[in-house]
Short mmCIF file of C-alpha atoms in Angstrom, two decimals:
data_model
loop_
_atom_site.label_atom_id
_atom_site.label_comp_id
_atom_site.label_asym_id
_atom_site.label_seq_id
_atom_site.Cartn_x
_atom_site.Cartn_y
_atom_site.Cartn_z
CA MET A 14 0.00 0.00 0.00
CA TYR A 15 2.77 2.45 0.96
CA SER A 16 5.91 3.31 -1.01
CA GLU A 17 9.30 2.28 0.37
CA LYS A 18 10.03 5.93 1.06
CA VAL A 19 6.88 6.31 3.19
CA LEU A 20 7.81 3.22 5.15
CA GLU A 21 11.35 4.48 5.62
CA HIS A 22 10.09 7.78 7.07
CA PHE A 23 7.60 5.89 9.21
CA ARG A 24 10.33 3.60 10.50
CA ASN A 25 12.85 6.38 11.14
CA PRO A 26 11.00 9.65 11.28
CA LYS A 27 13.20 12.74 11.29
CA ASN A 28 12.77 15.65 13.68
CA VAL A 29 10.34 14.10 16.14
CA GLY A 30 9.79 16.07 19.32
CA VAL A 31 9.02 19.42 20.84
CA ILE A 32 10.90 22.73 20.73
CA GLU A 33 10.25 24.22 24.15
CA ASP A 34 11.09 27.80 23.18
CA ALA A 35 9.67 27.58 19.65
CA ASP A 36 9.17 30.78 17.67
CA GLY A 37 6.07 29.34 16.02
CA VAL A 38 3.71 26.44 16.71
CA GLY A 39 1.02 25.07 14.39
CA THR A 40 -1.53 22.33 15.05
CA VAL A 41 -3.95 20.75 12.58
CA GLY A 42 -6.23 17.75 12.53
CA ASN A 43 -8.52 16.24 15.06
CA PRO A 44 -8.14 13.12 17.19
CA VAL A 45 -11.74 12.26 16.30
CA CYS A 46 -10.66 11.90 12.69
CA GLY A 47 -7.61 9.92 13.67
CA ASP A 48 -4.96 12.49 12.77
CA LEU A 49 -3.52 15.31 14.80
CA MET A 50 -0.17 16.97 14.30
CA THR A 51 1.77 19.81 15.85
CA MET A 52 4.73 21.49 14.18
CA TYR A 53 7.31 23.58 16.09
CA ILE A 54 9.71 25.94 14.33
CA LYS A 55 12.75 27.90 15.41
CA VAL A 56 13.40 30.88 13.10
CA GLU A 57 16.44 33.11 12.63
CA ASN A 58 16.37 35.98 10.11
CA ASP A 59 13.19 34.52 8.63
CA ARG A 60 14.96 31.19 8.03
CA ILE A 61 13.79 27.95 9.65
CA VAL A 62 16.82 26.76 11.59
CA ASP A 63 15.12 24.03 13.60
CA ILE A 64 11.86 22.15 13.26
CA LYS A 65 10.17 19.37 15.22
CA PHE A 66 6.84 17.60 15.05
CA GLN A 67 4.49 15.44 17.07
CA THR A 68 1.87 13.36 15.34
CA PHE A 69 -1.02 11.13 16.35
CA GLY A 70 -2.10 9.21 13.30
CA CYS A 71 -1.55 6.52 10.74
CA GLY A 72 1.63 5.62 8.89
CA ALA A 73 1.03 8.26 6.25
CA ALA A 74 0.46 10.96 8.86
CA ILE A 75 3.78 10.20 10.53
CA ALA A 76 5.71 9.88 7.25
CA THR A 77 4.32 13.13 5.80
CA SER A 78 5.18 14.97 9.03
CA SER A 79 8.73 13.72 8.85
CA MET A 80 9.11 14.54 5.17
CA ALA A 81 7.65 18.03 5.59
CA THR A 82 10.18 18.84 8.31
CA GLU A 83 13.01 17.65 6.07
CA LEU A 84 11.76 19.81 3.22
CA ALA A 85 11.32 22.87 5.44
CA ILE A 86 14.52 22.94 7.42
CA GLY A 87 17.01 25.56 6.21
CA LYS A 88 14.41 27.27 4.05
CA THR A 89 13.23 30.85 4.46
CA ILE A 90 9.64 31.14 5.60
CA GLU A 91 8.58 32.27 2.15
CA GLU A 92 10.24 29.25 0.54
CA ALA A 93 8.73 26.97 3.17
CA LEU A 94 5.26 28.28 2.34
CA GLN A 95 5.68 26.80 -1.13
CA ILE A 96 5.55 23.32 0.41
CA THR A 97 2.14 21.82 -0.29
CA LYS A 98 0.40 18.49 0.25
CA GLN A 99 1.44 17.61 -3.29
CA THR A 100 5.09 18.49 -2.72
CA VAL A 101 5.19 16.31 0.38
CA ALA A 102 3.39 13.41 -1.29
CA GLU A 103 5.66 13.58 -4.35
CA ALA A 104 8.78 13.66 -2.20
CA LEU A 105 7.53 10.46 -0.59
CA GLY A 106 7.02 8.73 -3.92
CA GLY A 107 3.24 9.12 -3.74
CA LEU A 108 0.51 8.30 -1.23
CA PRO A 109 -2.54 6.04 -1.52
CA PRO A 110 -5.43 8.24 -2.75
CA GLN A 111 -7.53 7.84 0.41
CA LYS A 112 -4.57 9.11 2.46
CA MET A 113 -4.01 12.26 0.40
CA HIS A 114 -6.58 14.32 2.27
CA CYS A 115 -7.03 12.91 5.74
CA SER A 116 -3.45 12.10 6.65
CA ASN A 117 -1.42 14.58 4.67
CA LEU A 118 -1.71 17.53 7.02
CA ALA A 119 1.93 18.39 7.58
CA ALA A 120 2.10 21.21 5.02
CA ASP A 121 -0.90 22.83 6.72
CA ALA A 122 0.68 22.46 10.16
CA LEU A 123 3.84 24.08 8.85
CA LYS A 124 1.86 26.95 7.36
CA ARG A 125 0.17 27.51 10.71
CA ALA A 126 3.49 27.43 12.55
CA ILE A 127 4.80 30.13 10.22
CA ALA A 128 1.64 32.19 10.71
CA ASP A 129 2.04 31.83 14.46
CA TYR A 130 5.63 33.03 14.21
CA LEU A 131 4.65 36.13 12.24
CA LYS A 132 1.76 36.81 14.59
CA LYS A 133 4.03 36.65 17.62
CA GLN A 134 6.32 39.13 15.90
CA GLY A 135 3.37 41.43 15.28
CA ARG A 136 4.02 41.35 11.52
CA ASP A 137 0.44 41.86 10.36
CA GLU A 138 1.57 43.21 6.99
CA ASP A 139 3.52 40.05 6.20
CA LEU A 140 0.65 37.87 7.39
CA LYS A 141 -1.67 39.61 4.96
CA ARG A 142 0.89 39.64 2.13
CA LEU A 143 1.49 35.88 2.50
CA GLY A 144 -2.23 35.11 2.80
CA LEU A 145 -1.88 33.83 6.34
CA ASP A 146 -4.19 36.32 8.03
CA SER A 147 -7.41 34.38 7.66
CA LEU A 148 -6.65 30.71 8.33
CA PRO A 149 -9.80 29.01 9.62
CA ASP A 150 -9.92 28.14 13.31
CA GLU A 151 -8.51 24.77 14.20
CA GLU A 152 -10.34 24.22 17.44
CA GLU A 153 -10.03 20.78 18.87
CA HIS A 154 -13.51 19.50 19.50
CA ASP A 155 -14.60 16.52 21.52
CA ASP A 156 -17.83 15.94 19.75
CA HIS A 157 -17.25 12.34 18.82
CA GLY A 158 -20.65 12.04 17.22
CA GLU A 159 -19.40 14.14 14.36
CA LEU A 160 -17.71 12.44 11.44
CA CYS A 161 -14.59 13.69 9.79
CA PRO A 162 -15.39 16.39 7.29
CA MET A 163 -12.63 15.19 4.95
CA MET B 24 6.73 -15.42 12.69
CA PRO B 25 3.62 -14.73 14.75
CA TYR B 26 0.52 -14.48 12.62
CA LEU B 27 -2.23 -13.23 14.94
CA ASP B 28 -4.77 -12.28 12.33
CA TYR B 29 -6.85 -15.44 12.05
CA VAL B 30 -9.94 -13.22 12.15
CA ALA B 31 -8.94 -11.80 8.77
CA GLY B 32 -7.93 -15.06 7.18
CA SER B 33 -6.80 -18.52 8.19
CA PRO B 34 -4.34 -20.89 6.61
CA VAL B 35 -5.86 -24.03 5.12
CA ASP B 36 -5.08 -27.22 7.04
CA GLU B 37 -2.79 -29.58 5.09
CA ARG B 38 -5.27 -32.42 5.56
CA VAL B 39 -7.85 -30.21 3.88
CA VAL B 40 -5.48 -29.32 1.05
CA GLU B 41 -5.02 -33.05 0.38
CA GLU B 42 -8.78 -33.52 0.19
CA ILE B 43 -9.16 -30.59 -2.22
CA VAL B 44 -6.32 -31.77 -4.46
CA LYS B 45 -7.90 -35.21 -4.57
CA TYR B 46 -10.94 -33.74 -6.33
CA PHE B 47 -9.46 -30.71 -8.01
CA ARG B 48 -9.22 -32.33 -11.44
CA HIS B 49 -12.48 -34.23 -11.20
CA PRO B 50 -14.63 -33.28 -14.18
CA GLY B 51 -17.97 -34.45 -12.85
CA ASN B 52 -20.92 -32.10 -12.49
CA PRO B 53 -23.10 -33.25 -9.58
CA SER B 54 -26.19 -32.65 -11.71
CA SER B 55 -25.09 -35.06 -14.47
CA VAL B 56 -26.69 -38.47 -14.67
CA HIS B 57 -23.57 -40.38 -15.70
CA SER B 58 -21.15 -42.09 -13.36
CA LEU B 59 -18.74 -39.15 -13.03
CA GLY B 60 -21.68 -36.92 -12.18
CA LEU B 61 -22.74 -39.39 -9.54
CA GLU B 62 -19.22 -39.43 -8.12
CA ALA B 63 -19.24 -35.65 -7.84
CA ARG B 64 -22.68 -35.81 -6.22
CA ASN B 65 -21.35 -38.28 -3.66
CA ILE B 66 -18.39 -36.04 -2.88
CA ILE B 67 -20.58 -33.07 -1.99
CA GLU B 68 -23.12 -35.18 -0.12
CA GLU B 69 -20.33 -36.62 2.02
CA ALA B 70 -19.17 -33.07 2.73
CA ARG B 71 -22.76 -32.11 3.60
CA ASN B 72 -22.90 -34.95 6.13
CA ARG B 73 -19.68 -33.76 7.73
CA VAL B 74 -20.77 -30.12 7.97
CA ALA B 75 -24.20 -31.12 9.32
CA ASN B 76 -22.55 -33.38 11.87
CA LEU B 77 -20.39 -30.52 13.17
CA ILE B 78 -23.44 -28.43 14.13
CA ASN B 79 -25.84 -31.26 15.00
CA ALA B 80 -28.06 -30.69 11.96
CA ASP B 81 -29.57 -32.95 9.36
CA PRO B 82 -27.64 -32.98 6.05
CA SER B 83 -30.76 -31.90 4.18
CA GLU B 84 -30.64 -28.65 6.18
CA ILE B 85 -27.25 -27.53 4.79
CA ILE B 86 -27.12 -25.20 1.77
CA PHE B 87 -23.63 -24.61 0.39
CA THR B 88 -22.79 -21.05 -0.64
CA SER B 89 -19.76 -19.07 -1.79
CA GLY B 90 -19.01 -18.05 1.79
CA ALA B 91 -20.43 -16.51 4.93
CA THR B 92 -21.30 -13.24 3.18
CA GLU B 93 -23.57 -15.00 0.69
CA ALA B 94 -25.03 -17.15 3.46
CA ASN B 95 -25.88 -14.01 5.45
CA ASN B 96 -27.37 -12.36 2.36
CA LEU B 97 -29.47 -15.46 1.71
CA ALA B 98 -30.62 -15.67 5.32
CA ILE B 99 -31.66 -12.03 5.56
CA ILE B 100 -32.75 -11.03 2.08
CA GLY B 101 -33.87 -14.48 0.93
CA TYR B 102 -35.92 -15.03 4.05
CA ALA B 103 -37.47 -11.56 4.08
CA MET B 104 -38.44 -11.75 0.41
CA ARG B 105 -40.00 -15.15 0.85
CA ASN B 106 -41.94 -14.26 3.98
CA LYS B 107 -42.94 -10.63 3.49
CA ARG B 108 -46.64 -11.45 3.53
CA ARG B 109 -46.26 -12.37 7.21
CA GLY B 110 -44.67 -9.03 8.04
CA THR B 111 -42.06 -6.52 6.96
CA HIS B 112 -40.15 -5.84 10.16
CA ILE B 113 -36.76 -7.33 10.96
CA ILE B 114 -34.25 -6.84 13.78
CA VAL B 115 -30.49 -7.24 13.60
CA SER B 116 -28.00 -6.49 16.35
CA ALA B 117 -25.92 -3.34 16.11
CA ILE B 118 -22.68 -5.34 15.95
CA GLU B 119 -23.52 -7.76 13.14
CA HIS B 120 -21.08 -8.44 10.34
CA ILE B 121 -21.26 -5.90 7.56
CA SER B 122 -22.86 -8.50 5.26
CA VAL B 123 -25.83 -8.66 7.64
CA ILE B 124 -25.97 -4.89 8.15
CA ASN B 125 -25.87 -4.24 4.42
CA SER B 126 -28.53 -6.90 3.76
CA ALA B 127 -30.74 -5.11 6.28
CA LYS B 128 -30.06 -1.79 4.56
CA PHE B 129 -30.98 -3.33 1.22
CA LEU B 130 -34.28 -4.46 2.69
CA MET B 131 -34.92 -0.99 4.10
CA LYS B 132 -34.70 0.38 0.58
CA ASN B 133 -37.19 -2.24 -0.50
CA GLY B 134 -40.10 -1.62 1.82
CA PHE B 135 -38.95 -3.28 5.03
CA GLU B 136 -38.47 -1.73 8.43
CA VAL B 137 -35.28 -2.53 10.30
CA ASP B 138 -34.41 -2.05 13.96
CA TYR B 139 -30.95 -2.48 15.41
CA ALA B 140 -30.81 -4.24 18.77
CA PRO B 141 -28.36 -2.28 20.94
CA VAL B 142 -25.55 -3.85 22.93
CA ASP B 143 -24.03 -2.94 26.28
CA LYS B 144 -20.45 -1.75 26.74
CA PHE B 145 -19.22 -5.36 26.66
CA GLY B 146 -21.00 -6.02 23.39
CA LYS B 147 -23.77 -8.19 24.85
CA VAL B 148 -27.16 -7.71 23.23
CA ARG B 149 -29.49 -5.92 25.67
CA LEU B 150 -32.19 -8.53 26.11
CA ASP B 151 -34.73 -6.08 27.53
CA GLU B 152 -34.25 -3.75 24.57
CA LEU B 153 -34.46 -6.64 22.13
CA GLU B 154 -37.73 -7.76 23.67
CA ASN B 155 -39.15 -4.24 23.36
CA LEU B 156 -38.25 -4.09 19.68
CA ILE B 157 -40.12 -7.26 18.76
CA ARG B 158 -43.50 -6.57 17.15
CA ASP B 159 -46.32 -8.68 15.78
CA ASP B 160 -45.01 -8.11 12.26
CA THR B 161 -41.38 -8.97 13.10
CA ILE B 162 -40.56 -11.89 10.85
CA LEU B 163 -36.84 -12.24 11.48
CA VAL B 164 -34.23 -11.55 14.13
CA SER B 165 -30.53 -11.91 13.29
CA ILE B 166 -27.95 -12.07 16.09
CA GLN B 167 -24.41 -13.28 15.69
CA HIS B 168 -23.11 -15.99 17.99
CA ALA B 169 -19.78 -14.29 18.62
CA ASN B 170 -18.23 -11.09 17.39
CA PRO B 171 -14.91 -11.50 15.56
CA GLU B 172 -13.74 -8.01 16.43
CA ILE B 173 -14.34 -7.80 20.18
CA GLY B 174 -14.77 -11.52 20.87
CA THR B 175 -18.02 -11.21 22.84
CA VAL B 176 -20.20 -14.34 22.81
CA GLN B 177 -24.00 -13.91 22.94
CA ASP B 178 -26.37 -16.09 24.97
CA ILE B 179 -28.24 -17.43 21.98
CA HIS B 180 -30.23 -19.74 24.20
CA GLU B 181 -31.61 -16.80 26.21
CA ILE B 182 -32.21 -14.80 23.04
CA ARG B 183 -34.16 -17.75 21.65
CA GLU B 184 -36.52 -17.59 24.65
CA ILE B 185 -37.35 -13.98 23.82
CA VAL B 186 -37.52 -14.33 20.04
CA ARG B 187 -40.67 -16.17 19.10
CA THR B 188 -40.18 -15.48 15.42
CA THR B 189 -37.49 -16.83 13.08
CA LEU B 190 -33.98 -16.53 14.48
CA HIS B 191 -30.87 -16.34 12.30
CA VAL B 192 -27.48 -16.78 13.94
CA ASP B 193 -24.21 -15.90 12.24
CA ALA B 194 -21.77 -18.46 13.66
CA THR B 195 -18.84 -17.52 11.42
CA ALA B 196 -16.55 -16.50 14.26
CA SER B 197 -17.60 -19.12 16.79
CA LEU B 198 -17.58 -22.28 14.68
CA GLY B 199 -14.77 -24.56 15.72
CA LYS B 200 -13.91 -22.29 18.67
CA ILE B 201 -16.84 -22.94 21.00
CA GLU B 202 -19.85 -25.26 20.86
CA VAL B 203 -22.15 -24.57 17.93
CA ASP B 204 -25.18 -26.86 18.16
CA VAL B 205 -28.28 -25.74 16.28
CA GLU B 206 -30.59 -27.80 18.48
CA ARG B 207 -29.27 -26.43 21.74
CA MET B 208 -29.20 -22.90 20.38
CA GLY B 209 -32.62 -23.16 18.82
CA ALA B 210 -31.45 -21.40 15.67
CA ASP B 211 -33.68 -21.48 12.59
CA MET B 212 -30.90 -20.38 10.27
CA LEU B 213 -27.17 -20.39 10.93
CA THR B 214 -24.27 -19.05 8.87
CA LEU B 215 -21.06 -21.05 8.52
CA SER B 216 -17.72 -20.19 6.94
CA SER B 217 -15.19 -22.70 5.69
CA ASN B 218 -12.02 -20.65 6.04
CA ASP B 219 -12.71 -19.88 9.68
CA ILE B 220 -12.32 -23.60 10.41
CA TYR B 221 -9.18 -23.84 8.22
CA GLY B 222 -11.04 -24.84 5.08
CA PRO B 223 -10.69 -23.13 1.70
CA ARG B 224 -11.95 -19.61 1.04
CA GLY B 225 -14.92 -19.04 -1.20
CA VAL B 226 -17.02 -21.68 0.53
CA GLY B 227 -19.62 -21.41 3.26
CA ALA B 228 -23.03 -22.71 4.14
CA LEU B 229 -26.38 -21.72 5.50
CA TYR B 230 -28.16 -24.07 7.86
CA LEU B 231 -31.90 -23.91 7.17
CA ARG B 232 -34.06 -25.69 9.72
CA LYS B 233 -36.61 -28.01 8.12
CA GLY B 234 -39.66 -25.99 7.18
CA VAL B 235 -37.85 -22.63 7.04
CA ARG B 236 -38.21 -21.24 3.54
CA VAL B 237 -36.09 -18.67 1.72
CA ASN B 238 -36.05 -17.32 -1.81
CA PRO B 239 -32.79 -18.07 -3.59
CA ILE B 240 -30.69 -14.99 -4.31
CA VAL B 241 -28.30 -16.72 -6.71
CA LEU B 242 -30.55 -17.90 -9.49
CA GLY B 243 -29.62 -20.90 -11.57
CA GLY B 244 -30.51 -24.45 -12.31
CA GLY B 245 -32.08 -25.44 -9.02
CA GLN B 246 -28.97 -26.71 -7.27
CA GLU B 247 -28.88 -26.99 -3.47
CA SER B 248 -32.56 -27.94 -3.25
CA GLY B 249 -33.41 -24.91 -5.32
CA MET B 250 -31.97 -22.56 -2.69
CA ARG B 251 -28.73 -21.72 -4.48
CA GLY B 252 -28.18 -21.88 -8.22
CA GLY B 253 -24.86 -22.52 -9.92
CA THR B 254 -22.75 -25.62 -10.46
CA GLU B 255 -21.35 -26.70 -7.14
CA ASN B 256 -17.75 -25.91 -6.21
CA VAL B 257 -16.95 -29.60 -5.73
CA PRO B 258 -13.33 -29.44 -4.50
CA GLY B 259 -14.07 -26.41 -2.30
CA ILE B 260 -17.07 -28.10 -0.73
CA ALA B 261 -15.06 -31.29 -0.23
CA GLY B 262 -12.41 -29.22 1.55
CA PHE B 263 -15.03 -27.56 3.75
CA GLY B 264 -16.35 -31.02 4.61
CA LYS B 265 -12.91 -32.23 5.60
CA ALA B 266 -12.32 -29.09 7.68
CA ALA B 267 -15.66 -29.70 9.45
CA GLU B 268 -14.71 -33.29 10.18
CA ILE B 269 -11.40 -32.19 11.71
CA ALA B 270 -13.10 -29.41 13.69
CA LYS B 271 -15.62 -31.87 15.11
CA GLU B 272 -12.78 -34.08 16.29
CA GLU B 273 -10.46 -31.39 17.62
CA TRP B 274 -12.34 -28.27 18.66
CA LYS B 275 -12.57 -28.97 22.37
CA ARG B 276 -8.86 -29.59 22.83
CA GLU B 277 -8.12 -26.73 20.47
CA SER B 278 -10.36 -24.38 22.40
CA GLU B 279 -8.56 -25.10 25.69
CA ARG B 280 -5.18 -24.51 24.10
CA LEU B 281 -6.32 -21.22 22.54
CA ARG B 282 -7.85 -20.06 25.79
CA GLU B 283 -4.56 -20.50 27.65
CA MET B 284 -2.67 -18.48 25.07
CA ARG B 285 -5.37 -15.82 24.91
CA ASP B 286 -5.38 -15.37 28.68
CA ARG B 287 -1.62 -14.92 28.77
CA LEU B 288 -1.82 -12.50 25.85
CA ILE B 289 -4.57 -10.37 27.38
CA GLU B 290 -2.85 -10.30 30.75
CA GLY B 291 0.39 -9.17 29.16
CA LEU B 292 -1.25 -6.56 26.94
CA LEU B 293 -3.14 -5.00 29.83
CA ARG B 294 0.14 -4.57 31.67
CA ILE B 295 0.97 -1.85 29.13
CA GLU B 296 -0.03 1.53 30.55
CA ASP B 297 -3.38 2.99 29.37
CA THR B 298 -4.43 -0.18 27.58
CA PHE B 299 -7.99 -1.48 27.84
CA LEU B 300 -9.80 -4.66 26.87
CA ASN B 301 -12.58 -4.47 24.26
CA GLY B 302 -15.50 -6.85 24.65
CA HIS B 303 -16.56 -9.06 27.50
CA PRO B 304 -13.89 -10.08 30.04
CA GLU B 305 -15.17 -13.67 30.40
CA GLU B 306 -17.80 -14.40 27.79
CA ARG B 307 -15.50 -14.13 24.82
CA LEU B 308 -14.04 -16.27 22.07
CA PRO B 309 -11.10 -18.36 23.27
CA ASN B 310 -8.92 -17.01 20.45
CA ASN B 311 -9.68 -13.29 20.66
CA ALA B 312 -7.72 -10.56 22.42
CA SER B 313 -9.07 -7.15 21.44
CA VAL B 314 -7.56 -4.12 23.12
CA ARG B 315 -7.20 -0.39 22.67
CA PHE B 316 -4.10 1.64 23.30
CA SER B 317 -4.80 5.25 24.23
CA TYR B 318 -3.15 8.20 22.43
CA ILE B 319 -2.05 6.30 19.31
CA GLU B 320 -3.57 5.12 16.07
CA GLY B 321 -4.11 1.51 15.00
CA GLU B 322 -2.65 1.56 11.52
CA SER B 323 0.69 2.82 12.75
CA ILE B 324 0.65 0.09 15.40
CA LEU B 325 -0.03 -2.54 12.73
CA LEU B 326 2.73 -1.21 10.47
CA SER B 327 5.20 -1.16 13.35
CA MET B 328 4.27 -4.69 14.38
CA ASP B 329 4.52 -5.92 10.80
CA MET B 330 8.11 -4.66 10.72
CA GLU B 331 8.73 -7.07 13.62
CA GLY B 332 6.92 -9.86 11.80
CA ILE B 333 3.68 -9.66 13.77
CA GLN B 334 0.33 -9.45 11.96
CA ALA B 335 -2.97 -8.32 13.49
CA SER B 336 -6.04 -6.17 12.67
CA THR B 337 -7.43 -2.81 13.75
CA GLY B 338 -10.84 -1.18 13.97
CA SER B 339 -9.32 2.18 13.14
CA ALA B 340 -10.99 4.26 10.48
CA CYS B 341 -7.63 4.86 8.87
CA THR B 342 -7.48 1.36 7.45
CA SER B 343 -11.09 1.02 6.37
CA LYS B 344 -12.21 1.67 2.82
CA THR B 345 -14.89 4.05 4.07
CA LEU B 346 -12.54 5.88 6.48
CA GLN B 347 -15.12 5.26 9.21
CA PRO B 348 -14.21 3.54 12.46
CA SER B 349 -15.67 0.11 13.08
CA HIS B 350 -19.42 0.15 13.72
CA VAL B 351 -18.84 -2.52 16.38
CA LEU B 352 -16.55 -0.28 18.42
CA MET B 353 -19.01 2.61 18.02
CA ALA B 354 -21.90 0.38 19.18
CA ILE B 355 -20.13 -0.54 22.42
CA GLY B 356 -19.85 3.17 23.12
CA LEU B 357 -16.21 3.91 22.34
CA LYS B 358 -15.23 7.40 21.27
CA HIS B 359 -13.72 7.77 17.82
CA GLU B 360 -10.27 8.38 19.24
CA GLU B 361 -10.56 5.20 21.34
CA ALA B 362 -11.64 3.18 18.33
CA HIS B 363 -8.64 4.48 16.38
CA GLY B 364 -6.26 2.84 18.83
CA SER B 365 -7.92 -0.58 18.78
CA VAL B 366 -6.07 -3.73 17.77
CA VAL B 367 -7.47 -7.25 17.45
CA PHE B 368 -5.12 -10.15 18.04
CA SER B 369 -6.69 -13.44 16.97
CA LEU B 370 -5.14 -16.84 17.52
CA GLY B 371 -5.64 -20.09 15.67
CA ARG B 372 -4.57 -23.65 15.05
CA TRP B 373 -0.92 -22.85 14.39
CA SER B 374 -0.45 -20.25 17.10
CA ARG B 375 2.06 -21.16 19.77
CA MET B 376 2.76 -19.80 23.23
CA GLU B 377 6.11 -18.59 21.84
CA ASP B 378 4.16 -16.31 19.48
CA VAL B 379 2.34 -14.78 22.43
CA ASP B 380 5.60 -14.24 24.30
CA TYR B 381 7.20 -12.73 21.21
CA VAL B 382 4.33 -10.24 20.85
CA LEU B 383 4.50 -9.33 24.51
CA GLU B 384 8.22 -8.71 24.18
CA LYS B 385 8.06 -6.64 20.97
CA LEU B 386 4.91 -4.63 21.57
CA PRO B 387 5.69 -2.41 24.59
CA PRO B 388 8.56 -0.56 22.84
CA ILE B 389 6.36 -0.07 19.76
CA ILE B 390 3.58 1.47 21.84
CA GLU B 391 6.10 3.60 23.72
CA ARG B 392 7.73 4.84 20.52
CA LEU B 393 4.41 5.86 18.94
CA ARG B 394 3.28 7.53 22.14
CA MET B 395 6.45 9.55 22.33
CA MET B 396 5.51 10.90 18.91
CA SER B 397 1.91 11.63 19.88
CA PRO B 398 0.84 15.12 20.93
CA LEU B 399 -2.10 13.53 22.80
CA TYR B 400 0.22 11.51 25.00
CA MET B 401 2.52 14.43 25.72
CA LYS B 402 -0.50 16.53 26.63
CA LYS B 403 -1.67 13.89 29.06
CA LYS B 404 1.79 13.54 30.59
CA SER B 405 2.01 17.24 31.20
CA GLY B 406 -1.38 17.06 32.92
CA GLY B 407 -3.29 18.80 30.16
CA GLY B 408 -5.78 16.11 29.40
#
């Protein structure tokens, strides 16, 4: 079902963990749906110098998190914003179609971490310029009667 | 390497393989009048005797099908279609196999009313609720003997006392594991699967008590007493017969052996922090250990175990084609996030105590590793949830 590359990242995920004094934190997903991930970034001169993730989810969720961190590290925030679900999936040699939407959340988590970083810096102009000023709320909800919207 | 996924598929017993091979090249069609036809007829009738003998039925009450799914379809749809003049209400339990649930849904689209009998948190059918659901126009109640996913065994005998209409019992998961006796259960129809007793796939049967009538759903040349059309799968049926004969001989000993391994497995699994048993603690299949690990997701547990050579199943939505968690786990009241972390270990004829010990040695680090990656676990550890 999974490519060798996905399995490799699942087996040995890169950059797992928490950055205690992170400059930006982004969380997406919902435990009800079976996937939840948090991305932590450390930024210097608008360049991502460290990145870590934590993920609750399936093999694809863990592998895409790992791959997204690998793609993002060392990049400027503007370059990192170019990373999409497709980029991550391609870098992994593809994902099963049913996993593309529900488990491929890492690019979104990264985007949110970058938005959080800019917000903390009070850079409203940049937020607007980069289209990060109106990301929908990602409230965790406990309503387990609700099915995943994906 | 420990294969603990007998619930998904079982190896075929070598003695059964021999029986199948013996007839694999046989050209006879059981409907033919010549001698080779007669031979083929005798092969399937011998198999029918063996299957009937396993469940204490008369051979004339056994209808061979392509498997348990078709047998369930025939029992639900075939019975309802045949008997709709008596009433159009049927009841199935909330934790039936998907082939029963989908048969019930099909009937709903075709003018029938369906009620789902709820279960308690252990997966036992609530007898009081079941009794309340039964109406004058209820023509059929379908309750499985045991659930393959959570292992819970129903008291069919007690259910029989309540159900005064026709009772169908899906015995796919229980056959060969615990006693399945149609007389003692009082079942009017009973579903059987060949592979679950180490016979070939693609073969099953429906027991139809004398006098119980169904409409065939596979239409053909009147085979199987007119209940199931299509030229009989002679070698497959012969293999099912052999598997039934072996099961009859060995199930009691086998059941004891499985129970010992299961108990050790469950005990060891529950020693892992924040791990809970699914299903009934005592009234469960001797080969089933179903548990849920908090804070992590089942598919990643399965993948990690597979890398260590261990195979099992999960009720997590992430592995299902519909991306919905198992309806069984929902029916026993689990939250979605609990269902996601569920894993079913199922033992069988070739399982050994060493397999159990191997799993118990390899699993704790796997769970630990995935939890260390999980934001839910870290949140809990820091007292946040």
